[in-house]
Tab-separated table of C-alpha atoms and ligand atoms in Angstrom:
chain	number	residue	atom	x	y	z
A	14	MET	CA	81.519	116.599	137.672
A	15	LYS	CA	83.805	113.506	138.484
A	16	LEU	CA	83.305	110.289	136.708
A	17	HIS	CA	83.487	107.030	139.135
A	18	LEU	CA	83.811	104.747	136.411
A	19	PRO	CA	86.402	101.522	137.013
A	20	ILE	CA	88.632	102.649	134.025
A	21	LEU	CA	88.364	99.162	131.712
A	22	SER	CA	91.502	98.112	129.968
A	23	VAL	CA	91.835	99.505	125.635
A	24	CYS	CA	91.861	95.840	125.100
A	25	LEU	CA	88.642	95.239	127.111
A	26	MET	CA	86.955	98.167	125.231
A	27	LEU	CA	87.596	97.115	121.854
A	28	MET	CA	86.690	93.327	122.764
A	29	PHE	CA	83.413	94.710	123.708
A	30	SER	CA	82.985	96.671	120.670
A	31	SER	CA	84.320	94.514	118.196
A	32	THR	CA	81.750	91.437	119.690
A	33	ALA	CA	79.239	94.006	119.704
A	34	ALA	CA	79.622	95.178	116.001
A	35	SER	CA	79.869	91.473	115.090
A	36	GLN	CA	76.894	89.998	117.191
A	37	PRO	CA	74.078	92.631	117.489
A	38	GLY	CA	71.468	91.804	119.715
A	39	ARG	CA	73.996	90.079	122.503
A	40	VAL	CA	74.878	93.235	123.953
A	41	SER	CA	72.040	93.580	126.142
A	42	LYS	CA	71.930	90.220	127.670
A	43	THR	CA	75.434	89.786	128.543
A	44	LEU	CA	76.752	93.385	129.745
A	45	ASP	CA	75.678	95.134	133.063
A	46	ASP	CA	75.318	98.852	133.279
A	47	THR	CA	79.036	99.707	133.791
A	48	GLN	CA	79.930	97.371	130.930
A	49	VAL	CA	77.532	99.046	128.631
A	50	ALA	CA	79.015	102.607	129.637
A	51	GLU	CA	82.808	101.387	128.815
A	52	LEU	CA	81.027	100.123	125.673
A	53	VAL	CA	79.501	103.495	124.366
A	54	LYS	CA	82.902	104.791	125.474
A	55	ALA	CA	85.102	102.664	123.395
A	56	GLU	CA	82.292	103.538	120.716
A	57	PHE	CA	82.946	107.052	120.928
A	58	LEU	CA	86.450	106.198	120.271
A	59	HIS	CA	85.929	104.159	117.074
A	60	ALA	CA	83.523	107.175	115.826
A	61	TRP	CA	86.462	109.783	116.959
A	62	ASN	CA	89.504	107.980	115.502
A	63	ALA	CA	87.785	107.559	112.332
A	64	TYR	CA	86.996	111.253	112.163
A	65	LYS	CA	90.890	111.856	112.901
A	66	ARG	CA	91.878	109.685	110.864
A	67	TYR	CA	89.979	110.867	107.845
A	68	ALA	CA	88.444	114.268	108.604
A	69	TRP	CA	91.332	115.742	111.368
A	70	GLY	CA	90.752	119.450	111.424
A	71	HIS	CA	87.687	119.294	109.060
A	72	GLU	CA	83.852	119.896	109.765
A	73	HIS	CA	82.498	116.342	109.767
A	74	LEU	CA	83.586	112.701	108.469
A	75	LYS	CA	82.278	110.987	105.765
A	76	PRO	CA	82.310	107.421	106.909
A	77	LEU	CA	81.528	105.502	103.767
A	78	SER	CA	83.899	107.274	101.750
A	79	ARG	CA	86.465	107.634	104.592
A	80	SER	CA	86.649	111.745	103.357
A	81	TYR	CA	85.352	114.850	104.924
A	82	ASP	CA	82.695	117.357	104.490
A	83	ASP	CA	83.152	120.742	105.189
A	84	TRP	CA	80.435	123.256	105.804
A	85	HIS	CA	82.066	126.601	104.239
A	86	SER	CA	85.367	127.101	101.691
A	87	GLU	CA	87.123	127.229	105.582
A	88	SER	CA	86.105	124.734	108.043
A	89	LEU	CA	85.508	125.854	111.503
A	90	MET	CA	86.467	122.116	112.679
A	91	THR	CA	83.016	121.837	113.826
A	92	THR	CA	83.324	117.676	114.956
A	93	ALA	CA	86.434	118.832	117.141
A	94	VAL	CA	84.823	121.573	119.110
A	95	ASP	CA	81.473	119.771	119.319
A	96	ALA	CA	83.375	116.386	120.393
A	97	LEU	CA	85.309	117.877	123.411
A	98	ASP	CA	83.059	118.035	126.080
A	99	THR	CA	82.238	114.228	125.552
A	100	MET	CA	85.518	113.520	125.584
A	101	ILE	CA	85.870	114.813	129.131
A	102	LEU	CA	82.705	113.293	130.795
A	103	MET	CA	83.721	109.975	129.758
A	104	GLY	CA	87.012	110.854	131.672
A	105	LEU	CA	89.322	110.298	128.443
A	106	ARG	CA	91.400	113.771	129.969
A	107	GLU	CA	94.273	113.312	127.792
A	108	GLU	CA	92.407	113.139	124.304
A	109	ALA	CA	90.336	116.158	125.427
A	110	GLU	CA	93.800	117.970	126.341
A	111	LYS	CA	95.048	117.101	122.525
A	112	THR	CA	91.721	118.112	121.029
A	113	ARG	CA	91.800	121.443	123.101
A	114	ASP	CA	95.369	122.338	122.210
A	115	PHE	CA	94.978	121.964	118.857
A	116	ILE	CA	91.772	123.828	118.588
A	117	VAL	CA	93.059	126.541	120.616
A	118	GLU	CA	96.106	126.758	118.207
A	119	ARG	CA	94.501	126.456	115.005
A	120	LEU	CA	90.654	127.493	115.057
A	121	SER	CA	90.341	131.257	114.021
A	122	PHE	CA	87.099	132.689	113.330
A	123	ASP	CA	88.218	135.466	111.129
A	124	LYS	CA	87.578	134.039	107.737
A	125	ASP	CA	86.158	135.553	105.044
A	126	VAL	CA	82.713	132.818	105.413
A	127	GLU	CA	79.107	133.079	105.822
A	128	VAL	CA	77.632	130.959	108.798
A	129	LYS	CA	74.517	129.812	109.761
A	130	ASN	CA	73.814	131.698	113.323
A	131	PHE	CA	72.035	128.911	114.793
A	132	GLU	CA	74.216	125.586	113.981
A	133	ILE	CA	77.712	127.754	115.280
A	134	THR	CA	75.790	129.200	118.184
A	135	ILE	CA	74.697	125.870	119.657
A	136	ARG	CA	77.911	123.551	118.336
A	137	LEU	CA	81.155	126.086	118.286
A	138	LEU	CA	80.084	128.850	120.956
A	139	GLY	CA	77.970	125.886	123.177
A	140	GLY	CA	81.083	123.498	122.788
A	141	LEU	CA	83.927	126.514	123.812
A	142	LEU	CA	81.843	127.582	126.754
A	143	SER	CA	81.138	124.204	128.119
A	144	ALA	CA	84.791	122.856	127.509
A	145	CYS	CA	86.106	126.412	128.691
A	146	GLN	CA	83.910	125.908	132.117
A	147	LEU	CA	85.194	122.300	132.229
A	148	MET	CA	88.854	122.498	131.886
A	149	GLU	CA	89.150	125.866	133.304
A	150	ASP	CA	90.968	127.237	130.263
A	151	ASP	CA	90.531	131.232	129.497
A	152	ARG	CA	91.562	130.751	125.821
A	153	LEU	CA	88.453	128.930	125.323
A	154	LEU	CA	86.493	131.908	126.139
A	155	LYS	CA	88.257	134.081	124.037
A	156	LEU	CA	87.694	131.918	121.364
A	157	ALA	CA	84.259	132.265	122.281
A	158	ASP	CA	84.019	135.684	122.994
A	159	ASP	CA	85.725	136.472	119.418
A	160	LEU	CA	82.995	134.390	117.773
A	161	GLY	CA	80.299	136.177	119.410
A	162	ARG	CA	81.164	139.584	118.301
A	163	ARG	CA	81.718	137.992	115.122
A	164	LEU	CA	78.050	136.822	115.578
A	165	LEU	CA	75.972	139.843	116.708
A	166	PRO	CA	75.461	141.584	113.590
A	167	VAL	CA	72.993	138.744	112.958
A	168	PHE	CA	70.616	140.617	115.587
A	169	GLU	CA	70.260	144.402	113.595
A	170	SER	CA	67.416	143.703	111.611
A	171	PRO	CA	63.791	146.289	112.392
A	172	THR	CA	62.680	143.636	114.863
A	173	GLY	CA	65.753	142.431	116.610
A	174	MET	CA	65.216	138.663	115.841
A	175	PRO	CA	68.122	137.706	114.032
A	176	TYR	CA	69.308	137.056	110.283
A	177	MET	CA	69.592	133.316	109.448
A	178	TYR	CA	73.263	133.654	107.979
A	179	VAL	CA	76.304	136.446	108.834
A	180	ASN	CA	79.581	136.391	107.061
A	181	LEU	CA	82.012	135.922	109.822
A	182	ARG	CA	84.938	138.815	108.674
A	183	THR	CA	82.218	141.263	106.917
A	184	GLY	CA	79.291	141.044	109.509
A	185	ALA	CA	76.964	141.128	106.440
A	186	VAL	CA	73.897	139.142	106.897
A	187	ARG	CA	71.292	137.475	104.687
A	188	GLU	CA	68.147	136.346	104.951
A	189	ALA	CA	65.365	137.385	106.811
A	190	VAL	CA	62.869	134.580	106.916
A	191	SER	CA	63.271	132.388	109.551
A	192	ASN	CA	61.854	130.486	112.281
A	193	PRO	CA	61.052	130.280	116.312
A	194	ALA	CA	64.097	127.654	116.921
A	195	GLU	CA	66.605	129.480	115.279
A	196	ILE	CA	65.759	132.899	116.505
A	197	GLY	CA	64.946	131.411	120.152
A	198	THR	CA	67.844	129.102	120.802
A	199	LEU	CA	70.515	131.622	121.154
A	200	LEU	CA	70.573	132.593	124.818
A	201	ILE	CA	71.895	129.923	126.864
A	202	GLU	CA	74.901	130.220	124.890
A	203	PHE	CA	74.889	134.266	124.335
A	204	GLY	CA	73.706	134.679	127.916
A	205	THR	CA	76.386	132.485	129.363
A	206	LEU	CA	79.035	134.428	127.362
A	207	SER	CA	77.411	137.783	128.991
A	208	LYS	CA	78.461	136.120	132.430
A	209	LEU	CA	81.358	134.578	132.137
A	210	THR	CA	82.701	138.076	129.944
A	211	GLY	CA	80.716	140.530	131.870
A	212	ASN	CA	79.935	142.257	128.785
A	213	PRO	CA	75.942	142.355	129.175
A	214	VAL	CA	75.422	142.887	125.096
A	215	TYR	CA	74.776	139.282	124.335
A	216	TYR	CA	72.511	138.442	126.864
A	217	GLU	CA	70.462	141.572	125.963
A	218	LYS	CA	70.165	140.447	121.984
A	219	ALA	CA	69.149	137.298	122.540
A	220	LYS	CA	67.037	137.503	125.214
A	221	ARG	CA	65.099	140.110	123.030
A	222	ALA	CA	64.978	137.672	120.288
A	223	LEU	CA	63.134	135.327	122.353
A	224	VAL	CA	61.001	137.557	123.908
A	225	GLU	CA	59.618	138.746	120.225
A	226	VAL	CA	58.545	135.653	119.212
A	227	PHE	CA	56.660	134.730	122.584
A	228	SER	CA	55.360	138.341	121.833
A	229	ARG	CA	53.760	137.413	118.059
A	230	ARG	CA	52.201	134.001	119.150
A	231	SER	CA	48.336	133.944	118.374
A	232	SER	CA	45.442	134.403	120.720
A	233	ILE	CA	45.364	130.898	121.423
A	234	GLY	CA	49.211	130.913	122.218
A	235	LEU	CA	50.911	129.226	119.535
A	236	VAL	CA	53.809	130.349	117.226
A	237	GLY	CA	53.911	128.954	113.989
A	238	GLU	CA	57.087	127.505	111.662
A	239	GLN	CA	58.848	130.312	109.633
A	240	ILE	CA	58.771	134.587	110.215
A	241	ASP	CA	60.047	137.200	109.101
A	242	VAL	CA	62.504	139.067	110.854
A	243	GLU	CA	62.387	142.576	108.958
A	244	THR	CA	58.840	142.812	108.756
A	245	GLY	CA	57.366	140.675	112.047
A	246	ARG	CA	55.122	138.813	109.888
A	247	TRP	CA	54.305	135.020	109.901
A	248	VAL	CA	55.139	133.255	106.697
A	249	ASP	CA	54.009	129.797	107.952
A	250	SER	CA	51.639	128.935	110.536
A	251	SER	CA	51.911	125.289	111.008
A	252	SER	CA	52.550	124.702	114.720
A	253	HIS	CA	54.092	121.992	116.192
A	254	VAL	CA	56.979	120.950	118.399
A	255	GLY	CA	59.295	119.629	115.603
A	256	GLY	CA	62.113	120.945	113.632
A	257	ARG	CA	61.876	125.072	113.230
A	258	ILE	CA	60.061	125.380	116.471
A	259	ASP	CA	61.502	122.533	118.813
A	260	SER	CA	64.029	124.257	120.930
A	261	TYR	CA	62.252	127.599	121.377
A	262	TYR	CA	60.455	125.641	124.007
A	263	GLU	CA	63.581	124.254	125.151
A	264	TYR	CA	65.500	127.682	126.138
A	265	LEU	CA	62.494	129.302	127.698
A	266	LEU	CA	62.693	126.482	130.366
A	267	LYS	CA	66.410	126.407	130.130
A	268	CYS	CA	66.505	130.136	130.469
A	269	TRP	CA	64.353	130.169	133.233
A	270	ARG	CA	66.667	127.181	135.370
A	271	LEU	CA	69.905	128.858	134.431
A	272	PHE	CA	69.729	132.101	134.957
A	273	ASP	CA	66.770	132.586	137.128
A	274	ASP	CA	64.429	134.360	134.594
A	275	GLU	CA	61.262	134.884	135.168
A	276	ASP	CA	60.333	136.596	131.620
A	277	CYS	CA	61.563	132.924	130.715
A	278	GLU	CA	59.548	131.031	133.503
A	279	GLN	CA	56.443	132.921	132.560
A	280	MET	CA	56.844	132.695	128.733
A	281	TYR	CA	57.747	129.131	129.342
A	282	LYS	CA	54.296	128.359	131.502
A	283	GLU	CA	51.876	130.013	128.741
A	284	SER	CA	53.764	128.241	126.457
A	285	MET	CA	53.315	124.886	127.336
A	286	ALA	CA	49.666	125.457	128.386
A	287	ALA	CA	49.009	126.354	124.909
A	288	LEU	CA	51.079	122.718	123.635
A	289	ASN	CA	48.901	120.802	126.044
A	290	LYS	CA	45.607	122.387	124.838
A	291	TYR	CA	45.955	122.732	121.419
A	292	VAL	CA	49.261	120.533	119.992
A	293	ALA	CA	48.523	117.673	122.566
A	294	HIS	CA	47.179	114.794	120.910
A	295	GLU	CA	45.521	111.594	122.793
A	296	VAL	CA	44.755	108.508	120.214
A	297	ARG	CA	44.612	104.571	120.554
A	298	SER	CA	48.705	104.284	120.062
A	299	GLY	CA	48.818	106.819	123.072
A	300	LEU	CA	49.904	110.858	123.551
A	301	TRP	CA	51.687	112.489	120.780
A	302	TYR	CA	52.400	116.199	119.810
A	303	GLY	CA	50.822	116.553	116.433
A	304	ARG	CA	50.628	119.756	113.362
A	305	VAL	CA	47.779	122.610	114.060
A	306	HIS	CA	46.812	125.537	112.719
A	307	MET	CA	48.510	128.740	115.243
A	308	MET	CA	45.842	130.837	114.790
A	309	THR	CA	42.563	128.068	115.070
A	310	GLY	CA	44.444	124.956	116.761
A	311	GLU	CA	43.036	123.136	114.201
A	312	ARG	CA	44.743	119.716	113.435
A	313	GLU	CA	46.822	119.567	110.369
A	314	LYS	CA	48.624	116.527	110.567
A	315	THR	CA	49.173	113.625	113.071
A	316	TRP	CA	52.825	114.061	112.410
A	317	PHE	CA	55.796	113.383	114.986
A	318	GLY	CA	59.422	112.657	114.317
A	319	GLY	CA	63.229	112.475	115.460
A	320	LEU	CA	63.341	116.216	116.211
A	321	ASP	CA	59.854	115.902	118.496
A	322	ALA	CA	61.450	113.337	120.778
A	323	PHE	CA	63.022	115.991	122.722
A	324	LEU	CA	59.767	116.764	124.206
A	325	PRO	CA	59.393	114.295	127.224
A	326	ALA	CA	62.796	115.633	128.267
A	327	VAL	CA	61.606	118.682	128.727
A	328	LEU	CA	58.590	117.866	130.215
A	329	ALA	CA	60.327	116.003	132.572
A	330	LEU	CA	62.455	118.699	133.504
A	331	GLY	CA	59.587	121.168	134.102
A	332	GLY	CA	57.826	118.716	136.617
A	333	ASP	CA	55.313	117.368	134.068
A	334	LEU	CA	56.657	113.424	134.450
A	335	GLU	CA	53.072	111.970	134.310
A	336	ARG	CA	52.803	113.461	130.260
A	337	ALA	CA	57.111	112.929	129.601
A	338	GLY	CA	56.847	109.353	130.519
A	339	ARG	CA	53.545	108.618	128.207
A	340	LEU	CA	55.479	110.834	125.328
A	341	GLN	CA	58.519	108.801	125.820
A	342	GLU	CA	56.437	105.493	125.015
A	343	SER	CA	54.978	106.678	122.194
A	344	CYS	CA	58.430	107.804	120.931
A	345	TYR	CA	59.934	104.052	121.620
A	346	LYS	CA	57.240	102.889	119.969
A	347	MET	CA	58.154	105.228	117.060
A	348	TRP	CA	61.458	103.765	117.048
A	349	ASN	CA	60.731	100.013	116.999
A	350	VAL	CA	58.496	100.587	113.862
A	351	ALA	CA	61.750	99.939	111.690
A	352	GLY	CA	64.057	99.211	114.483
A	353	VAL	CA	65.140	103.018	114.361
A	354	GLU	CA	63.514	105.911	114.310
A	355	PRO	CA	62.424	107.604	111.182
A	356	GLU	CA	62.324	111.790	110.762
A	357	VAL	CA	59.246	111.611	110.446
A	358	LEU	CA	56.092	109.167	111.174
A	359	ASP	CA	52.485	109.705	111.120
A	360	TYR	CA	51.062	108.687	114.245
A	361	SER	CA	47.411	107.548	113.216
A	362	THR	CA	48.485	104.999	110.875
A	363	MET	CA	52.195	104.186	112.293
A	364	GLU	CA	53.218	104.884	108.536
A	365	ILE	CA	56.290	106.273	107.757
A	366	VAL	CA	56.343	109.614	106.198
A	367	ARG	CA	60.326	110.972	106.027
A	368	PRO	CA	62.186	107.612	106.400
A	369	GLY	CA	65.996	108.973	106.972
A	370	TYR	CA	67.573	108.475	110.486
A	371	PRO	CA	70.837	111.310	110.696
A	372	LEU	CA	71.721	109.836	113.861
A	373	ARG	CA	69.643	111.745	115.968
A	374	PRO	CA	69.911	111.934	119.515
A	375	GLU	CA	66.630	113.367	121.219
A	376	ILE	CA	65.081	110.211	121.781
A	377	MET	CA	68.222	109.229	123.708
A	378	GLU	CA	68.512	112.996	125.679
A	379	SER	CA	64.675	111.927	126.767
A	380	ALA	CA	65.321	108.691	128.177
A	381	TYR	CA	68.467	109.947	129.822
A	382	TYR	CA	66.320	113.248	131.584
A	383	LEU	CA	63.573	110.640	132.296
A	384	LEU	CA	65.849	107.925	133.989
A	385	PHE	CA	67.922	110.713	136.210
A	386	LEU	CA	64.681	112.268	137.410
A	387	THR	CA	62.127	109.054	138.144
A	388	GLY	CA	64.957	106.745	138.505
A	389	ASP	CA	62.916	103.948	136.462
A	390	SER	CA	65.129	101.222	135.079
A	391	ARG	CA	62.622	101.212	132.133
A	392	TYR	CA	64.677	104.247	130.183
A	393	ARG	CA	68.028	101.855	130.838
A	394	GLU	CA	65.992	98.968	128.597
A	395	MET	CA	65.291	101.794	126.231
A	396	GLY	CA	68.737	102.970	126.083
A	397	ARG	CA	69.883	99.462	125.269
A	398	THR	CA	67.476	99.034	122.339
A	399	PHE	CA	68.994	102.324	120.770
A	400	LEU	CA	72.699	101.616	121.461
A	401	GLU	CA	72.214	97.791	119.980
A	402	SER	CA	69.828	99.040	116.507
A	403	LEU	CA	73.273	101.900	116.282
A	404	LEU	CA	75.404	99.003	116.358
A	405	LYS	CA	73.288	97.031	113.973
A	406	TYR	CA	72.495	99.133	111.145
A	407	CYS	CA	75.167	102.368	111.397
A	408	ARG	CA	78.280	100.913	112.586
A	409	THR	CA	80.630	100.988	110.264
A	410	GLU	CA	84.370	100.301	109.597
A	411	ASN	CA	85.139	103.936	110.153
A	412	GLY	CA	82.820	105.528	112.171
A	413	TYR	CA	78.988	105.493	112.036
A	414	ALA	CA	77.151	106.158	109.090
A	415	ALA	CA	73.489	107.731	108.833
A	416	LEU	CA	70.979	106.201	107.833
A	417	ARG	CA	69.202	107.111	104.365
A	418	ASN	CA	66.259	104.663	104.671
A	419	VAL	CA	65.132	103.205	108.052
A	420	GLU	CA	62.944	100.441	106.500
A	421	THR	CA	65.725	99.551	104.161
A	422	LYS	CA	68.799	100.449	105.945
A	423	GLU	CA	70.518	101.896	103.167
A	424	GLN	CA	73.339	104.057	104.914
A	425	LYS	CA	74.095	107.721	104.152
A	426	ASP	CA	77.982	109.005	103.922
A	427	GLU	CA	77.528	111.205	106.493
A	428	MET	CA	78.281	111.457	110.794
A	429	GLU	CA	76.809	114.806	111.451
A	430	SER	CA	78.840	116.157	114.708
A	431	PHE	CA	76.187	115.827	116.958
A	432	PHE	CA	76.516	112.059	117.165
A	433	LEU	CA	79.488	112.477	119.158
A	434	ALA	CA	78.358	115.929	121.083
A	435	GLU	CA	74.783	114.251	121.814
A	436	THR	CA	73.881	110.884	120.671
A	437	LEU	CA	77.023	109.102	122.289
A	438	LYS	CA	77.148	111.053	125.392
A	439	TYR	CA	73.777	110.648	126.269
A	440	LEU	CA	73.401	107.151	125.623
A	441	TYR	CA	76.868	107.040	127.825
A	442	LEU	CA	75.048	109.194	130.588
A	443	ILE	CA	72.022	106.813	130.463
A	444	PHE	CA	74.523	103.590	131.684
A	445	ALA	CA	77.354	105.907	133.765
A	446	PRO	CA	76.582	106.355	137.818
A	447	ARG	CA	74.096	108.619	138.596
A	448	GLU	CA	76.757	110.751	140.141
A	449	THR	CA	78.797	111.524	136.587
A	450	LEU	CA	76.369	114.612	135.974
A	451	ASP	CA	74.147	116.351	138.345
A	452	LEU	CA	70.702	117.563	136.211
A	453	HIS	CA	70.132	119.893	139.067
A	454	THR	CA	72.753	121.868	138.778
A	455	VAL	CA	73.744	121.758	135.206
A	456	VAL	CA	71.873	122.454	132.024
A	457	PHE	CA	72.480	121.241	128.455
A	458	ASN	CA	72.255	124.069	125.644
A	459	THR	CA	70.549	122.324	122.871
A	460	GLU	CA	73.372	120.612	121.354
A	461	ALA	CA	74.278	118.292	124.792
A	462	HIS	CA	77.077	121.089	125.820
A	463	PRO	CA	76.584	121.446	130.014
A	464	ILE	CA	76.534	124.683	131.428
A	465	ARG	CA	76.872	125.552	134.694
A	466	ARG	CA	75.837	128.392	136.844
A	467	THR	CA	79.412	129.832	138.101
A	468	TRP	CA	78.133	133.561	138.323
B	271	DMJ	C1	71.512	119.108	116.707
B	271	DMJ	O1	72.045	119.823	116.188
B	271	DMJ	C2	70.443	119.704	118.044
B	271	DMJ	O2	70.289	118.827	118.985
B	271	DMJ	C3	69.291	121.027	117.670
B	271	DMJ	O3	68.396	121.266	118.882
B	271	DMJ	C4	68.421	119.707	116.302
B	271	DMJ	N1	69.085	119.080	115.762
B	271	DMJ	C5	70.268	118.213	115.926
B	271	DMJ	C6	70.247	116.844	116.590
B	271	DMJ	O4	68.993	116.116	115.767
């Protein structure tokens, strides 16, 4: 993965960034693609430096109060690990090396803390594995292996589907009611760990969990929103592509591609056929994917949101460029209802159901995949709109803030690590030269950590 961007001076980047912040709307007219990529890089540094100033070593920056937020009584340095490979992709090698050294010296998983298996897997395990590949540093693999071993007790349920929480020191597990996304979004990370360490146990456990969800699909091929990992019974039968289900579909496709896993191929194809038959919804405003009952396919809600916007990327990568393009146009309409996408929109009325915007990346991710796979500059135009909105509404003196309400644009004192791991990475890739990363040879985990098949 080589970077071919000319390195502009820091001064120039800062000039762009302050111009952009004070004159929102001007960016798209005055900068060419290379300059926009440099601007995104400068904005990454703006957010990263704020994290370093006020939250260094902690989980997340609180940009408005200039403080930090930790998930647990002891920090696992989530933002630092999550952001590391973005620095590498952006060519910020020195910063990446300093961050890597800090992580290697200071990060230990031998902590008496109860963590959420899914979040720790996609952000920390995924981040360590991709950085270990990109920097060719086995110390990061050692950390990943230690973390993987501490997470393994989650799979000790009667069904093999993981419990939600585990204590990293004691291995105690908790919370049997989980969902397809948290159960089925582990195989890229655990599978890669197996391939890189030679220990097959990780692949086996995560693969079984994915298969156990699929095997409980309804007779029409859909999964529900919540399932009990001890009894194997569905607790919530709403079926859709949003939060709690989303990345389950993503991993079926990507694990087929990354590991040549034919079971995943078959599960993906069958699942997409069911989604396109029952969940896809053509209305006047375009193609959407709504909410239906998993057993009957009966439509329950015409809701779609920021999380659902990952689907055009998956459709495109799976070869369905036609649906992918149309759905991305719908996502773009959703973004433009208020100038930033809401968490949930009712697409039958175009009214906002949940008004928050936690700096999510999915819509940029889909624009990037479509751009890479079609070469259509329409997706760069979309990228400019997304960037301008972020600069206009979310940029603060110290990093970026989520929005409590996309209509009032009231900010929230929160900058999740995925803003640096995903949102700015995908935005950067939209404007950087195509050769920056080859989507045909790299698979992104759901937190945008690129994994290469080196085995
Ligand atoms: C990220 O942690 C991941 O992309 C996950 O799959 C969904 N939620 C956030 C971003 O919105």
